[in-house]
Amino acid sequence: MTAEPLSAARPNRLAGLLGIDIPVVLGPFGGVSSVGLTAAVSDGGGLGSFGLYGYDGEAIRRTAAELHAATSRPFALNLWVPTGTETTSLPQADFDRYAIALKPFFDELGLPLPQLPDRLMADYAGQVEAALEARPAVVSFVFGVPSPEVVEAAHRQGTKVLGTATTVAEAVALEAGGVDAVVASGAESGGHRVSFLAPAEESLVGTFALVPQVADAVRIPVIAAGGVADRRGVAAALALGADGVQVGTAFLSTAESAAVPAYRDLLHSPAAAQTVLTRAMSGRLARGIPNTATRSVAEDQIAPFPVQNWLTGRFRAEAAAQGNTNLMSLWAGQAAPLLRHRNAADVLAELTAGLPGRAPVTPARPR
């Protein structure tokens, strides 16, 4: 279902900038992005996004080709900027200590403990090269400001650049770095806290406080993220000065996402009412539904990023295959209890109803 374009009498500068019909951006999911969901949001008039964390250049080229084949509308490719704090090598003894702390999870799934790999992360330069080569309408970044060379290369070919901020200072830095629009990610957001100027624990600003401050501090369009799951969230974000919204959890819970059925069902269950911030699954702070894995790993047993992320990734994939939600990353935002829809078109229609001149913004129906 394609949403009706915004009225010419009330133009939206984010929609105009990105060449989309409605100012709704799909949150990029590292690990659970799907071509189908990205294309569904783009075809519906929003901006579909695909998270490329862990993808090498070849995988990015293949994925981008699939996206271009699936939709003729604008979409975004998302990359993680290296912060300089990543642990790129680790003594064998330290790796073994962190791995042994996770042994009960490997044992439960019938897996051997993994060995120290030659490489823990994909090459960022190769990722950028492949992403730009794909000529998406948009490249988006988290965990930092893309370099001037990357921004200039994107702009030369007509690709817009989005950055993500968790504080006003980060938004100002992104604007100074030449990005075309900034995502203001409130602490309610699911998944990783993508802070880069101060520790994530010191950058937990809520959406309702963050968005108007960012809107006052920058001239570029602002995209509100965190706590937006229905028409009321959209209307509130725009009232706070945002030019559009980025929505993750509501789309993650749909049939088009790459999340396994057990995960999607959990997002629609009472369990989603409680989320926690944890480093247990990746070594970086992230918001999700607590489970055995997040509760069992002691703070001093958590390896630095990306070591912890690589280690848990070895059992998370098997846990997903088995539908074992106790040993998966269950990223979810604090608005999960508001979820009502299980397909992307219905989520997009609900969000669109919160735009100016659309359906009345009435309370959602009870479950």
PDB file of N, CA and C in Angstrom, residues 210-288:
ATOM      1  N   LEU A 210      15.443  15.560  23.996  1.00  0.00           N
ATOM      2  CA  LEU A 210      16.488  15.671  22.981  1.00  0.00           C
ATOM      3  C   LEU A 210      16.019  16.365  21.705  1.00  0.00           C
ATOM      4  N   VAL A 211      14.875  15.959  21.182  1.00  0.00           N
ATOM      5  CA  VAL A 211      14.450  16.447  19.863  1.00  0.00           C
ATOM      6  C   VAL A 211      14.308  17.960  19.795  1.00  0.00           C
ATOM      7  N   PRO A 212      13.585  18.618  20.714  1.00  0.00           N
ATOM      8  CA  PRO A 212      13.476  20.076  20.590  1.00  0.00           C
ATOM      9  C   PRO A 212      14.803  20.797  20.762  1.00  0.00           C
ATOM     10  N   GLN A 213      15.683  20.259  21.589  1.00  0.00           N
ATOM     11  CA  GLN A 213      16.995  20.883  21.751  1.00  0.00           C
ATOM     12  C   GLN A 213      17.819  20.763  20.474  1.00  0.00           C
ATOM     13  N   VAL A 214      17.764  19.596  19.844  1.00  0.00           N
ATOM     14  CA  VAL A 214      18.494  19.425  18.579  1.00  0.00           C
ATOM     15  C   VAL A 214      17.894  20.307  17.501  1.00  0.00           C
ATOM     16  N   ALA A 215      16.561  20.375  17.449  1.00  0.00           N
ATOM     17  CA  ALA A 215      15.904  21.219  16.454  1.00  0.00           C
ATOM     18  C   ALA A 215      16.305  22.688  16.617  1.00  0.00           C
ATOM     19  N   ASP A 216      16.532  23.115  17.842  1.00  0.00           N
ATOM     20  CA  ASP A 216      16.964  24.490  18.097  1.00  0.00           C
ATOM     21  C   ASP A 216      18.431  24.709  17.751  1.00  0.00           C
ATOM     22  N   ALA A 217      19.220  23.619  17.793  1.00  0.00           N
ATOM     23  CA  ALA A 217      20.678  23.753  17.682  1.00  0.00           C
ATOM     24  C   ALA A 217      21.207  23.614  16.261  1.00  0.00           C
ATOM     25  N   VAL A 218      20.455  22.979  15.365  1.00  0.00           N
ATOM     26  CA  VAL A 218      20.936  22.753  13.998  1.00  0.00           C
ATOM     27  C   VAL A 218      19.942  23.295  12.979  1.00  0.00           C
ATOM     28  N   ARG A 219      20.432  23.527  11.769  1.00  0.00           N
ATOM     29  CA  ARG A 219      19.576  24.022  10.686  1.00  0.00           C
ATOM     30  C   ARG A 219      19.083  22.894   9.782  1.00  0.00           C
ATOM     31  N   ILE A 220      19.765  21.769   9.790  1.00  0.00           N
ATOM     32  CA  ILE A 220      19.400  20.663   8.915  1.00  0.00           C
ATOM     33  C   ILE A 220      18.174  19.935   9.473  1.00  0.00           C
ATOM     34  N   PRO A 221      17.480  19.164   8.644  1.00  0.00           N
ATOM     35  CA  PRO A 221      16.309  18.429   9.136  1.00  0.00           C
ATOM     36  C   PRO A 221      16.661  17.460  10.264  1.00  0.00           C
ATOM     37  N   VAL A 222      15.730  17.335  11.199  1.00  0.00           N
ATOM     38  CA  VAL A 222      15.893  16.460  12.369  1.00  0.00           C
ATOM     39  C   VAL A 222      14.885  15.317  12.286  1.00  0.00           C
ATOM     40  N   ILE A 223      15.373  14.122  12.529  1.00  0.00           N
ATOM     41  CA  ILE A 223      14.543  12.913  12.504  1.00  0.00           C
ATOM     42  C   ILE A 223      14.485  12.362  13.927  1.00  0.00           C
ATOM     43  N   ALA A 224      13.297  12.295  14.496  1.00  0.00           N
ATOM     44  CA  ALA A 224      13.142  11.817  15.873  1.00  0.00           C
ATOM     45  C   ALA A 224      13.119  10.299  15.916  1.00  0.00           C
ATOM     46  N   ALA A 225      13.889   9.722  16.820  1.00  0.00           N
ATOM     47  CA  ALA A 225      13.917   8.267  16.997  1.00  0.00           C
ATOM     48  C   ALA A 225      13.841   7.950  18.481  1.00  0.00           C
ATOM     49  N   GLY A 226      13.081   6.909  18.803  1.00  0.00           N
ATOM     50  CA  GLY A 226      12.949   6.497  20.190  1.00  0.00           C
ATOM     51  C   GLY A 226      11.570   6.769  20.740  1.00  0.00           C
ATOM     52  N   GLY A 227      10.818   5.730  21.036  1.00  0.00           N
ATOM     53  CA  GLY A 227       9.499   5.891  21.613  1.00  0.00           C
ATOM     54  C   GLY A 227       8.399   6.170  20.605  1.00  0.00           C
ATOM     55  N   VAL A 228       8.700   6.058  19.316  1.00  0.00           N
ATOM     56  CA  VAL A 228       7.689   6.307  18.276  1.00  0.00           C
ATOM     57  C   VAL A 228       7.219   4.968  17.713  1.00  0.00           C
ATOM     58  N   ALA A 229       5.944   4.641  17.932  1.00  0.00           N
ATOM     59  CA  ALA A 229       5.420   3.368  17.450  1.00  0.00           C
ATOM     60  C   ALA A 229       4.037   3.503  16.834  1.00  0.00           C
ATOM     61  N   ASP A 230       3.410   4.679  16.985  1.00  0.00           N
ATOM     62  CA  ASP A 230       2.081   4.857  16.413  1.00  0.00           C
ATOM     63  C   ASP A 230       1.896   6.322  16.017  1.00  0.00           C
ATOM     64  N   ARG A 231       0.678   6.654  15.584  1.00  0.00           N
ATOM     65  CA  ARG A 231       0.389   8.008  15.087  1.00  0.00           C
ATOM     66  C   ARG A 231       0.645   9.076  16.137  1.00  0.00           C
ATOM     67  N   ARG A 232       0.409   8.760  17.402  1.00  0.00           N
ATOM     68  CA  ARG A 232       0.617   9.750  18.460  1.00  0.00           C
ATOM     69  C   ARG A 232       2.082  10.125  18.585  1.00  0.00           C
ATOM     70  N   GLY A 233       2.968   9.136  18.442  1.00  0.00           N
ATOM     71  CA  GLY A 233       4.396   9.418  18.500  1.00  0.00           C
ATOM     72  C   GLY A 233       4.852  10.297  17.359  1.00  0.00           C
ATOM     73  N   VAL A 234       4.303  10.046  16.166  1.00  0.00           N
ATOM     74  CA  VAL A 234       4.642  10.883  15.013  1.00  0.00           C
ATOM     75  C   VAL A 234       4.190  12.319  15.246  1.00  0.00           C
ATOM     76  N   ALA A 235       2.936  12.493  15.667  1.00  0.00           N
ATOM     77  CA  ALA A 235       2.413  13.832  15.912  1.00  0.00           C
ATOM     78  C   ALA A 235       3.228  14.552  16.987  1.00  0.00           C
ATOM     79  N   ALA A 236       3.605  13.833  18.031  1.00  0.00           N
ATOM     80  CA  ALA A 236       4.389  14.440  19.108  1.00  0.00           C
ATOM     81  C   ALA A 236       5.765  14.854  18.611  1.00  0.00           C
ATOM     82  N   ALA A 237       6.415  13.991  17.818  1.00  0.00           N
ATOM     83  CA  ALA A 237       7.751  14.293  17.309  1.00  0.00           C
ATOM     84  C   ALA A 237       7.733  15.552  16.450  1.00  0.00           C
ATOM     85  N   LEU A 238       6.740  15.659  15.574  1.00  0.00           N
ATOM     86  CA  LEU A 238       6.659  16.832  14.721  1.00  0.00           C
ATOM     87  C   LEU A 238       6.338  18.088  15.532  1.00  0.00           C
ATOM     88  N   ALA A 239       5.525  17.927  16.582  1.00  0.00           N
ATOM     89  CA  ALA A 239       5.216  19.070  17.447  1.00  0.00           C
ATOM     90  C   ALA A 239       6.458  19.556  18.186  1.00  0.00           C
ATOM     91  N   LEU A 240       7.408  18.657  18.424  1.00  0.00           N
ATOM     92  CA  LEU A 240       8.638  19.014  19.126  1.00  0.00           C
ATOM     93  C   LEU A 240       9.670  19.650  18.202  1.00  0.00           C
ATOM     94  N   GLY A 241       9.378  19.700  16.914  1.00  0.00           N
ATOM     95  CA  GLY A 241      10.305  20.324  15.980  1.00  0.00           C
ATOM     96  C   GLY A 241      10.990  19.387  15.027  1.00  0.00           C
ATOM     97  N   ALA A 242      10.686  18.097  15.119  1.00  0.00           N
ATOM     98  CA  ALA A 242      11.283  17.142  14.185  1.00  0.00           C
ATOM     99  C   ALA A 242      10.657  17.298  12.803  1.00  0.00           C
ATOM    100  N   ASP A 243      11.418  16.937  11.784  1.00  0.00           N
ATOM    101  CA  ASP A 243      10.924  16.962  10.408  1.00  0.00           C
ATOM    102  C   ASP A 243      10.423  15.592   9.974  1.00  0.00           C
ATOM    103  N   GLY A 244      10.706  14.568  10.758  1.00  0.00           N
ATOM    104  CA  GLY A 244      10.269  13.218  10.452  1.00  0.00           C
ATOM    105  C   GLY A 244      10.618  12.300  11.601  1.00  0.00           C
ATOM    106  N   VAL A 245      10.349  11.028  11.429  1.00  0.00           N
ATOM    107  CA  VAL A 245      10.608  10.042  12.484  1.00  0.00           C
ATOM    108  C   VAL A 245      11.377   8.862  11.914  1.00  0.00           C
ATOM    109  N   GLN A 246      12.135   8.227  12.782  1.00  0.00           N
ATOM    110  CA  GLN A 246      12.750   6.936  12.465  1.00  0.00           C
ATOM    111  C   GLN A 246      12.158   5.915  13.413  1.00  0.00           C
ATOM    112  N   VAL A 247      11.671   4.809  12.864  1.00  0.00           N
ATOM    113  CA  VAL A 247      10.957   3.804  13.650  1.00  0.00           C
ATOM    114  C   VAL A 247      11.632   2.448  13.463  1.00  0.00           C
ATOM    115  N   GLY A 248      11.971   1.820  14.581  1.00  0.00           N
ATOM    116  CA  GLY A 248      12.625   0.532  14.519  1.00  0.00           C
ATOM    117  C   GLY A 248      11.767  -0.617  15.002  1.00  0.00           C
ATOM    118  N   THR A 249      11.443  -0.609  16.304  1.00  0.00           N
ATOM    119  CA  THR A 249      10.784  -1.761  16.926  1.00  0.00           C
ATOM    120  C   THR A 249       9.471  -2.140  16.247  1.00  0.00           C
ATOM    121  N   ALA A 250       8.649  -1.165  15.898  1.00  0.00           N
ATOM    122  CA  ALA A 250       7.354  -1.466  15.275  1.00  0.00           C
ATOM    123  C   ALA A 250       7.534  -2.207  13.960  1.00  0.00           C
ATOM    124  N   PHE A 251       8.565  -1.849  13.192  1.00  0.00           N
ATOM    125  CA  PHE A 251       8.831  -2.552  11.940  1.00  0.00           C
ATOM    126  C   PHE A 251       9.547  -3.876  12.178  1.00  0.00           C
ATOM    127  N   LEU A 252      10.412  -3.914  13.198  1.00  0.00           N
ATOM    128  CA  LEU A 252      11.110  -5.156  13.517  1.00  0.00           C
ATOM    129  C   LEU A 252      10.134  -6.276  13.840  1.00  0.00           C
ATOM    130  N   SER A 253       8.974  -5.922  14.383  1.00  0.00           N
ATOM    131  CA  SER A 253       7.996  -6.928  14.808  1.00  0.00           C
ATOM    132  C   SER A 253       7.111  -7.434  13.673  1.00  0.00           C
ATOM    133  N   THR A 254       7.354  -6.957  12.453  1.00  0.00           N
ATOM    134  CA  THR A 254       6.493  -7.355  11.336  1.00  0.00           C
ATOM    135  C   THR A 254       7.015  -8.600  10.630  1.00  0.00           C
ATOM    136  N   ALA A 255       6.126  -9.217   9.862  1.00  0.00           N
ATOM    137  CA  ALA A 255       6.478 -10.451   9.149  1.00  0.00           C
ATOM    138  C   ALA A 255       7.578 -10.232   8.134  1.00  0.00           C
ATOM    139  N   GLU A 256       7.752  -8.996   7.638  1.00  0.00           N
ATOM    140  CA  GLU A 256       8.765  -8.738   6.614  1.00  0.00           C
ATOM    141  C   GLU A 256      10.179  -8.634   7.172  1.00  0.00           C
ATOM    142  N   SER A 257      10.325  -8.476   8.479  1.00  0.00           N
ATOM    143  CA  SER A 257      11.670  -8.338   9.044  1.00  0.00           C
ATOM    144  C   SER A 257      12.360  -9.698   9.079  1.00  0.00           C
ATOM    145  N   ALA A 258      13.667  -9.667   9.310  1.00  0.00           N
ATOM    146  CA  ALA A 258      14.434 -10.912   9.384  1.00  0.00           C
ATOM    147  C   ALA A 258      14.437 -11.506  10.791  1.00  0.00           C
ATOM    148  N   ALA A 259      13.755 -10.857  11.727  1.00  0.00           N
ATOM    149  CA  ALA A 259      13.635 -11.423  13.072  1.00  0.00           C
ATOM    150  C   ALA A 259      12.853 -12.735  12.999  1.00  0.00           C
ATOM    151  N   VAL A 260      13.297 -13.737  13.739  1.00  0.00           N
ATOM    152  CA  VAL A 260      12.610 -15.031  13.708  1.00  0.00           C
ATOM    153  C   VAL A 260      11.250 -14.904  14.392  1.00  0.00           C
ATOM    154  N   PRO A 261      10.306 -15.802  14.071  1.00  0.00           N
ATOM    155  CA  PRO A 261       8.952 -15.692  14.632  1.00  0.00           C
ATOM    156  C   PRO A 261       8.908 -15.589  16.154  1.00  0.00           C
ATOM    157  N   ALA A 262       9.763 -16.339  16.848  1.00  0.00           N
ATOM    158  CA  ALA A 262       9.736 -16.303  18.309  1.00  0.00           C
ATOM    159  C   ALA A 262      10.093 -14.922  18.839  1.00  0.00           C
ATOM    160  N   TYR A 263      11.016 -14.266  18.184  1.00  0.00           N
ATOM    161  CA  TYR A 263      11.412 -12.903  18.558  1.00  0.00           C
ATOM    162  C   TYR A 263      10.269 -11.932  18.282  1.00  0.00           C
ATOM    163  N   ARG A 264       9.663 -12.028  17.117  1.00  0.00           N
ATOM    164  CA  ARG A 264       8.557 -11.129  16.779  1.00  0.00           C
ATOM    165  C   ARG A 264       7.385 -11.312  17.735  1.00  0.00           C
ATOM    166  N   ASP A 265       7.097 -12.560  18.076  1.00  0.00           N
ATOM    167  CA  ASP A 265       6.010 -12.817  19.024  1.00  0.00           C
ATOM    168  C   ASP A 265       6.302 -12.188  20.380  1.00  0.00           C
ATOM    169  N   LEU A 266       7.565 -12.248  20.792  1.00  0.00           N
ATOM    170  CA  LEU A 266       7.941 -11.679  22.086  1.00  0.00           C
ATOM    171  C   LEU A 266       7.738 -10.164  22.095  1.00  0.00           C
ATOM    172  N   LEU A 267       8.010  -9.515  20.968  1.00  0.00           N
ATOM    173  CA  LEU A 267       7.804  -8.072  20.881  1.00  0.00           C
ATOM    174  C   LEU A 267       6.338  -7.692  21.043  1.00  0.00           C
ATOM    175  N   HIS A 268       5.448  -8.610  20.702  1.00  0.00           N
ATOM    176  CA  HIS A 268       4.012  -8.364  20.839  1.00  0.00           C
ATOM    177  C   HIS A 268       3.455  -8.932  22.150  1.00  0.00           C
ATOM    178  N   SER A 269       4.333  -9.349  23.048  1.00  0.00           N
ATOM    179  CA  SER A 269       3.898  -9.972  24.299  1.00  0.00           C
ATOM    180  C   SER A 269       4.122  -9.036  25.481  1.00  0.00           C
ATOM    181  N   PRO A 270       3.556  -9.351  26.643  1.00  0.00           N
ATOM    182  CA  PRO A 270       3.793  -8.524  27.838  1.00  0.00           C
ATOM    183  C   PRO A 270       5.258  -8.421  28.223  1.00  0.00           C
ATOM    184  N   ALA A 271       6.093  -9.389  27.806  1.00  0.00           N
ATOM    185  CA  ALA A 271       7.514  -9.351  28.148  1.00  0.00           C
ATOM    186  C   ALA A 271       8.202  -8.112  27.602  1.00  0.00           C
ATOM    187  N   ALA A 272       7.670  -7.557  26.512  1.00  0.00           N
ATOM    188  CA  ALA A 272       8.296  -6.391  25.882  1.00  0.00           C
ATOM    189  C   ALA A 272       8.096  -5.117  26.685  1.00  0.00           C
ATOM    190  N   ALA A 273       7.275  -5.166  27.728  1.00  0.00           N
ATOM    191  CA  ALA A 273       7.056  -3.979  28.555  1.00  0.00           C
ATOM    192  C   ALA A 273       8.287  -3.645  29.388  1.00  0.00           C
ATOM    193  N   GLN A 274       9.166  -4.616  29.573  1.00  0.00           N
ATOM    194  CA  GLN A 274      10.387  -4.372  30.339  1.00  0.00           C
ATOM    195  C   GLN A 274      11.591  -4.460  29.412  1.00  0.00           C
ATOM    196  N   THR A 275      12.359  -3.393  29.326  1.00  0.00           N
ATOM    197  CA  THR A 275      13.620  -3.430  28.601  1.00  0.00           C
ATOM    198  C   THR A 275      14.731  -2.961  29.529  1.00  0.00           C
ATOM    199  N   VAL A 276      15.946  -3.369  29.212  1.00  0.00           N
ATOM    200  CA  VAL A 276      17.101  -2.979  30.016  1.00  0.00           C
ATOM    201  C   VAL A 276      18.221  -2.526  29.100  1.00  0.00           C
ATOM    202  N   LEU A 277      19.129  -1.749  29.656  1.00  0.00           N
ATOM    203  CA  LEU A 277      20.350  -1.389  28.947  1.00  0.00           C
ATOM    204  C   LEU A 277      21.447  -2.341  29.388  1.00  0.00           C
ATOM    205  N   THR A 278      22.104  -2.988  28.443  1.00  0.00           N
ATOM    206  CA  THR A 278      23.078  -4.016  28.766  1.00  0.00           C
ATOM    207  C   THR A 278      24.237  -4.014  27.789  1.00  0.00           C
ATOM    208  N   ARG A 279      25.393  -4.422  28.273  1.00  0.00           N
ATOM    209  CA  ARG A 279      26.564  -4.643  27.418  1.00  0.00           C
ATOM    210  C   ARG A 279      26.834  -6.134  27.210  1.00  0.00           C
ATOM    211  N   ALA A 280      26.007  -6.967  27.792  1.00  0.00           N
ATOM    212  CA  ALA A 280      26.291  -8.397  27.821  1.00  0.00           C
ATOM    213  C   ALA A 280      26.371  -9.051  26.448  1.00  0.00           C
ATOM    214  N   MET A 281      25.608  -8.550  25.487  1.00  0.00           N
ATOM    215  CA  MET A 281      25.545  -9.244  24.204  1.00  0.00           C
ATOM    216  C   MET A 281      26.578  -8.766  23.194  1.00  0.00           C
ATOM    217  N   SER A 282      27.026  -7.517  23.321  1.00  0.00           N
ATOM    218  CA  SER A 282      27.957  -7.014  22.309  1.00  0.00           C
ATOM    219  C   SER A 282      29.188  -6.329  22.866  1.00  0.00           C
ATOM    220  N   GLY A 283      29.168  -5.975  24.140  1.00  0.00           N
ATOM    221  CA  GLY A 283      30.258  -5.182  24.693  1.00  0.00           C
ATOM    222  C   GLY A 283      29.972  -3.696  24.619  1.00  0.00           C
ATOM    223  N   ARG A 284      28.907  -3.312  23.919  1.00  0.00           N
ATOM    224  CA  ARG A 284      28.454  -1.926  23.879  1.00  0.00           C
ATOM    225  C   ARG A 284      27.042  -1.848  24.435  1.00  0.00           C
ATOM    226  N   LEU A 285      26.714  -0.682  24.982  1.00  0.00           N
ATOM    227  CA  LEU A 285      25.428  -0.521  25.639  1.00  0.00           C
ATOM    228  C   LEU A 285      24.290  -0.576  24.619  1.00  0.00           C
ATOM    229  N   ALA A 286      23.283  -1.393  24.922  1.00  0.00           N
ATOM    230  CA  ALA A 286      22.147  -1.551  24.017  1.00  0.00           C
ATOM    231  C   ALA A 286      20.896  -1.847  24.820  1.00  0.00           C
ATOM    232  N   ARG A 287      19.735  -1.447  24.276  1.00  0.00           N
ATOM    233  CA  ARG A 287      18.462  -1.667  24.960  1.00  0.00           C
ATOM    234  C   ARG A 287      17.737  -2.864  24.356  1.00  0.00           C
ATOM    235  N   GLY A 288      17.313  -3.759  25.237  1.00  0.00           N
ATOM    236  CA  GLY A 288      16.569  -4.921  24.774  1.00  0.00           C
ATOM    237  C   GLY A 288      15.788  -5.573  25.895  1.00  0.00           C
TER     238      GLY A 288
END
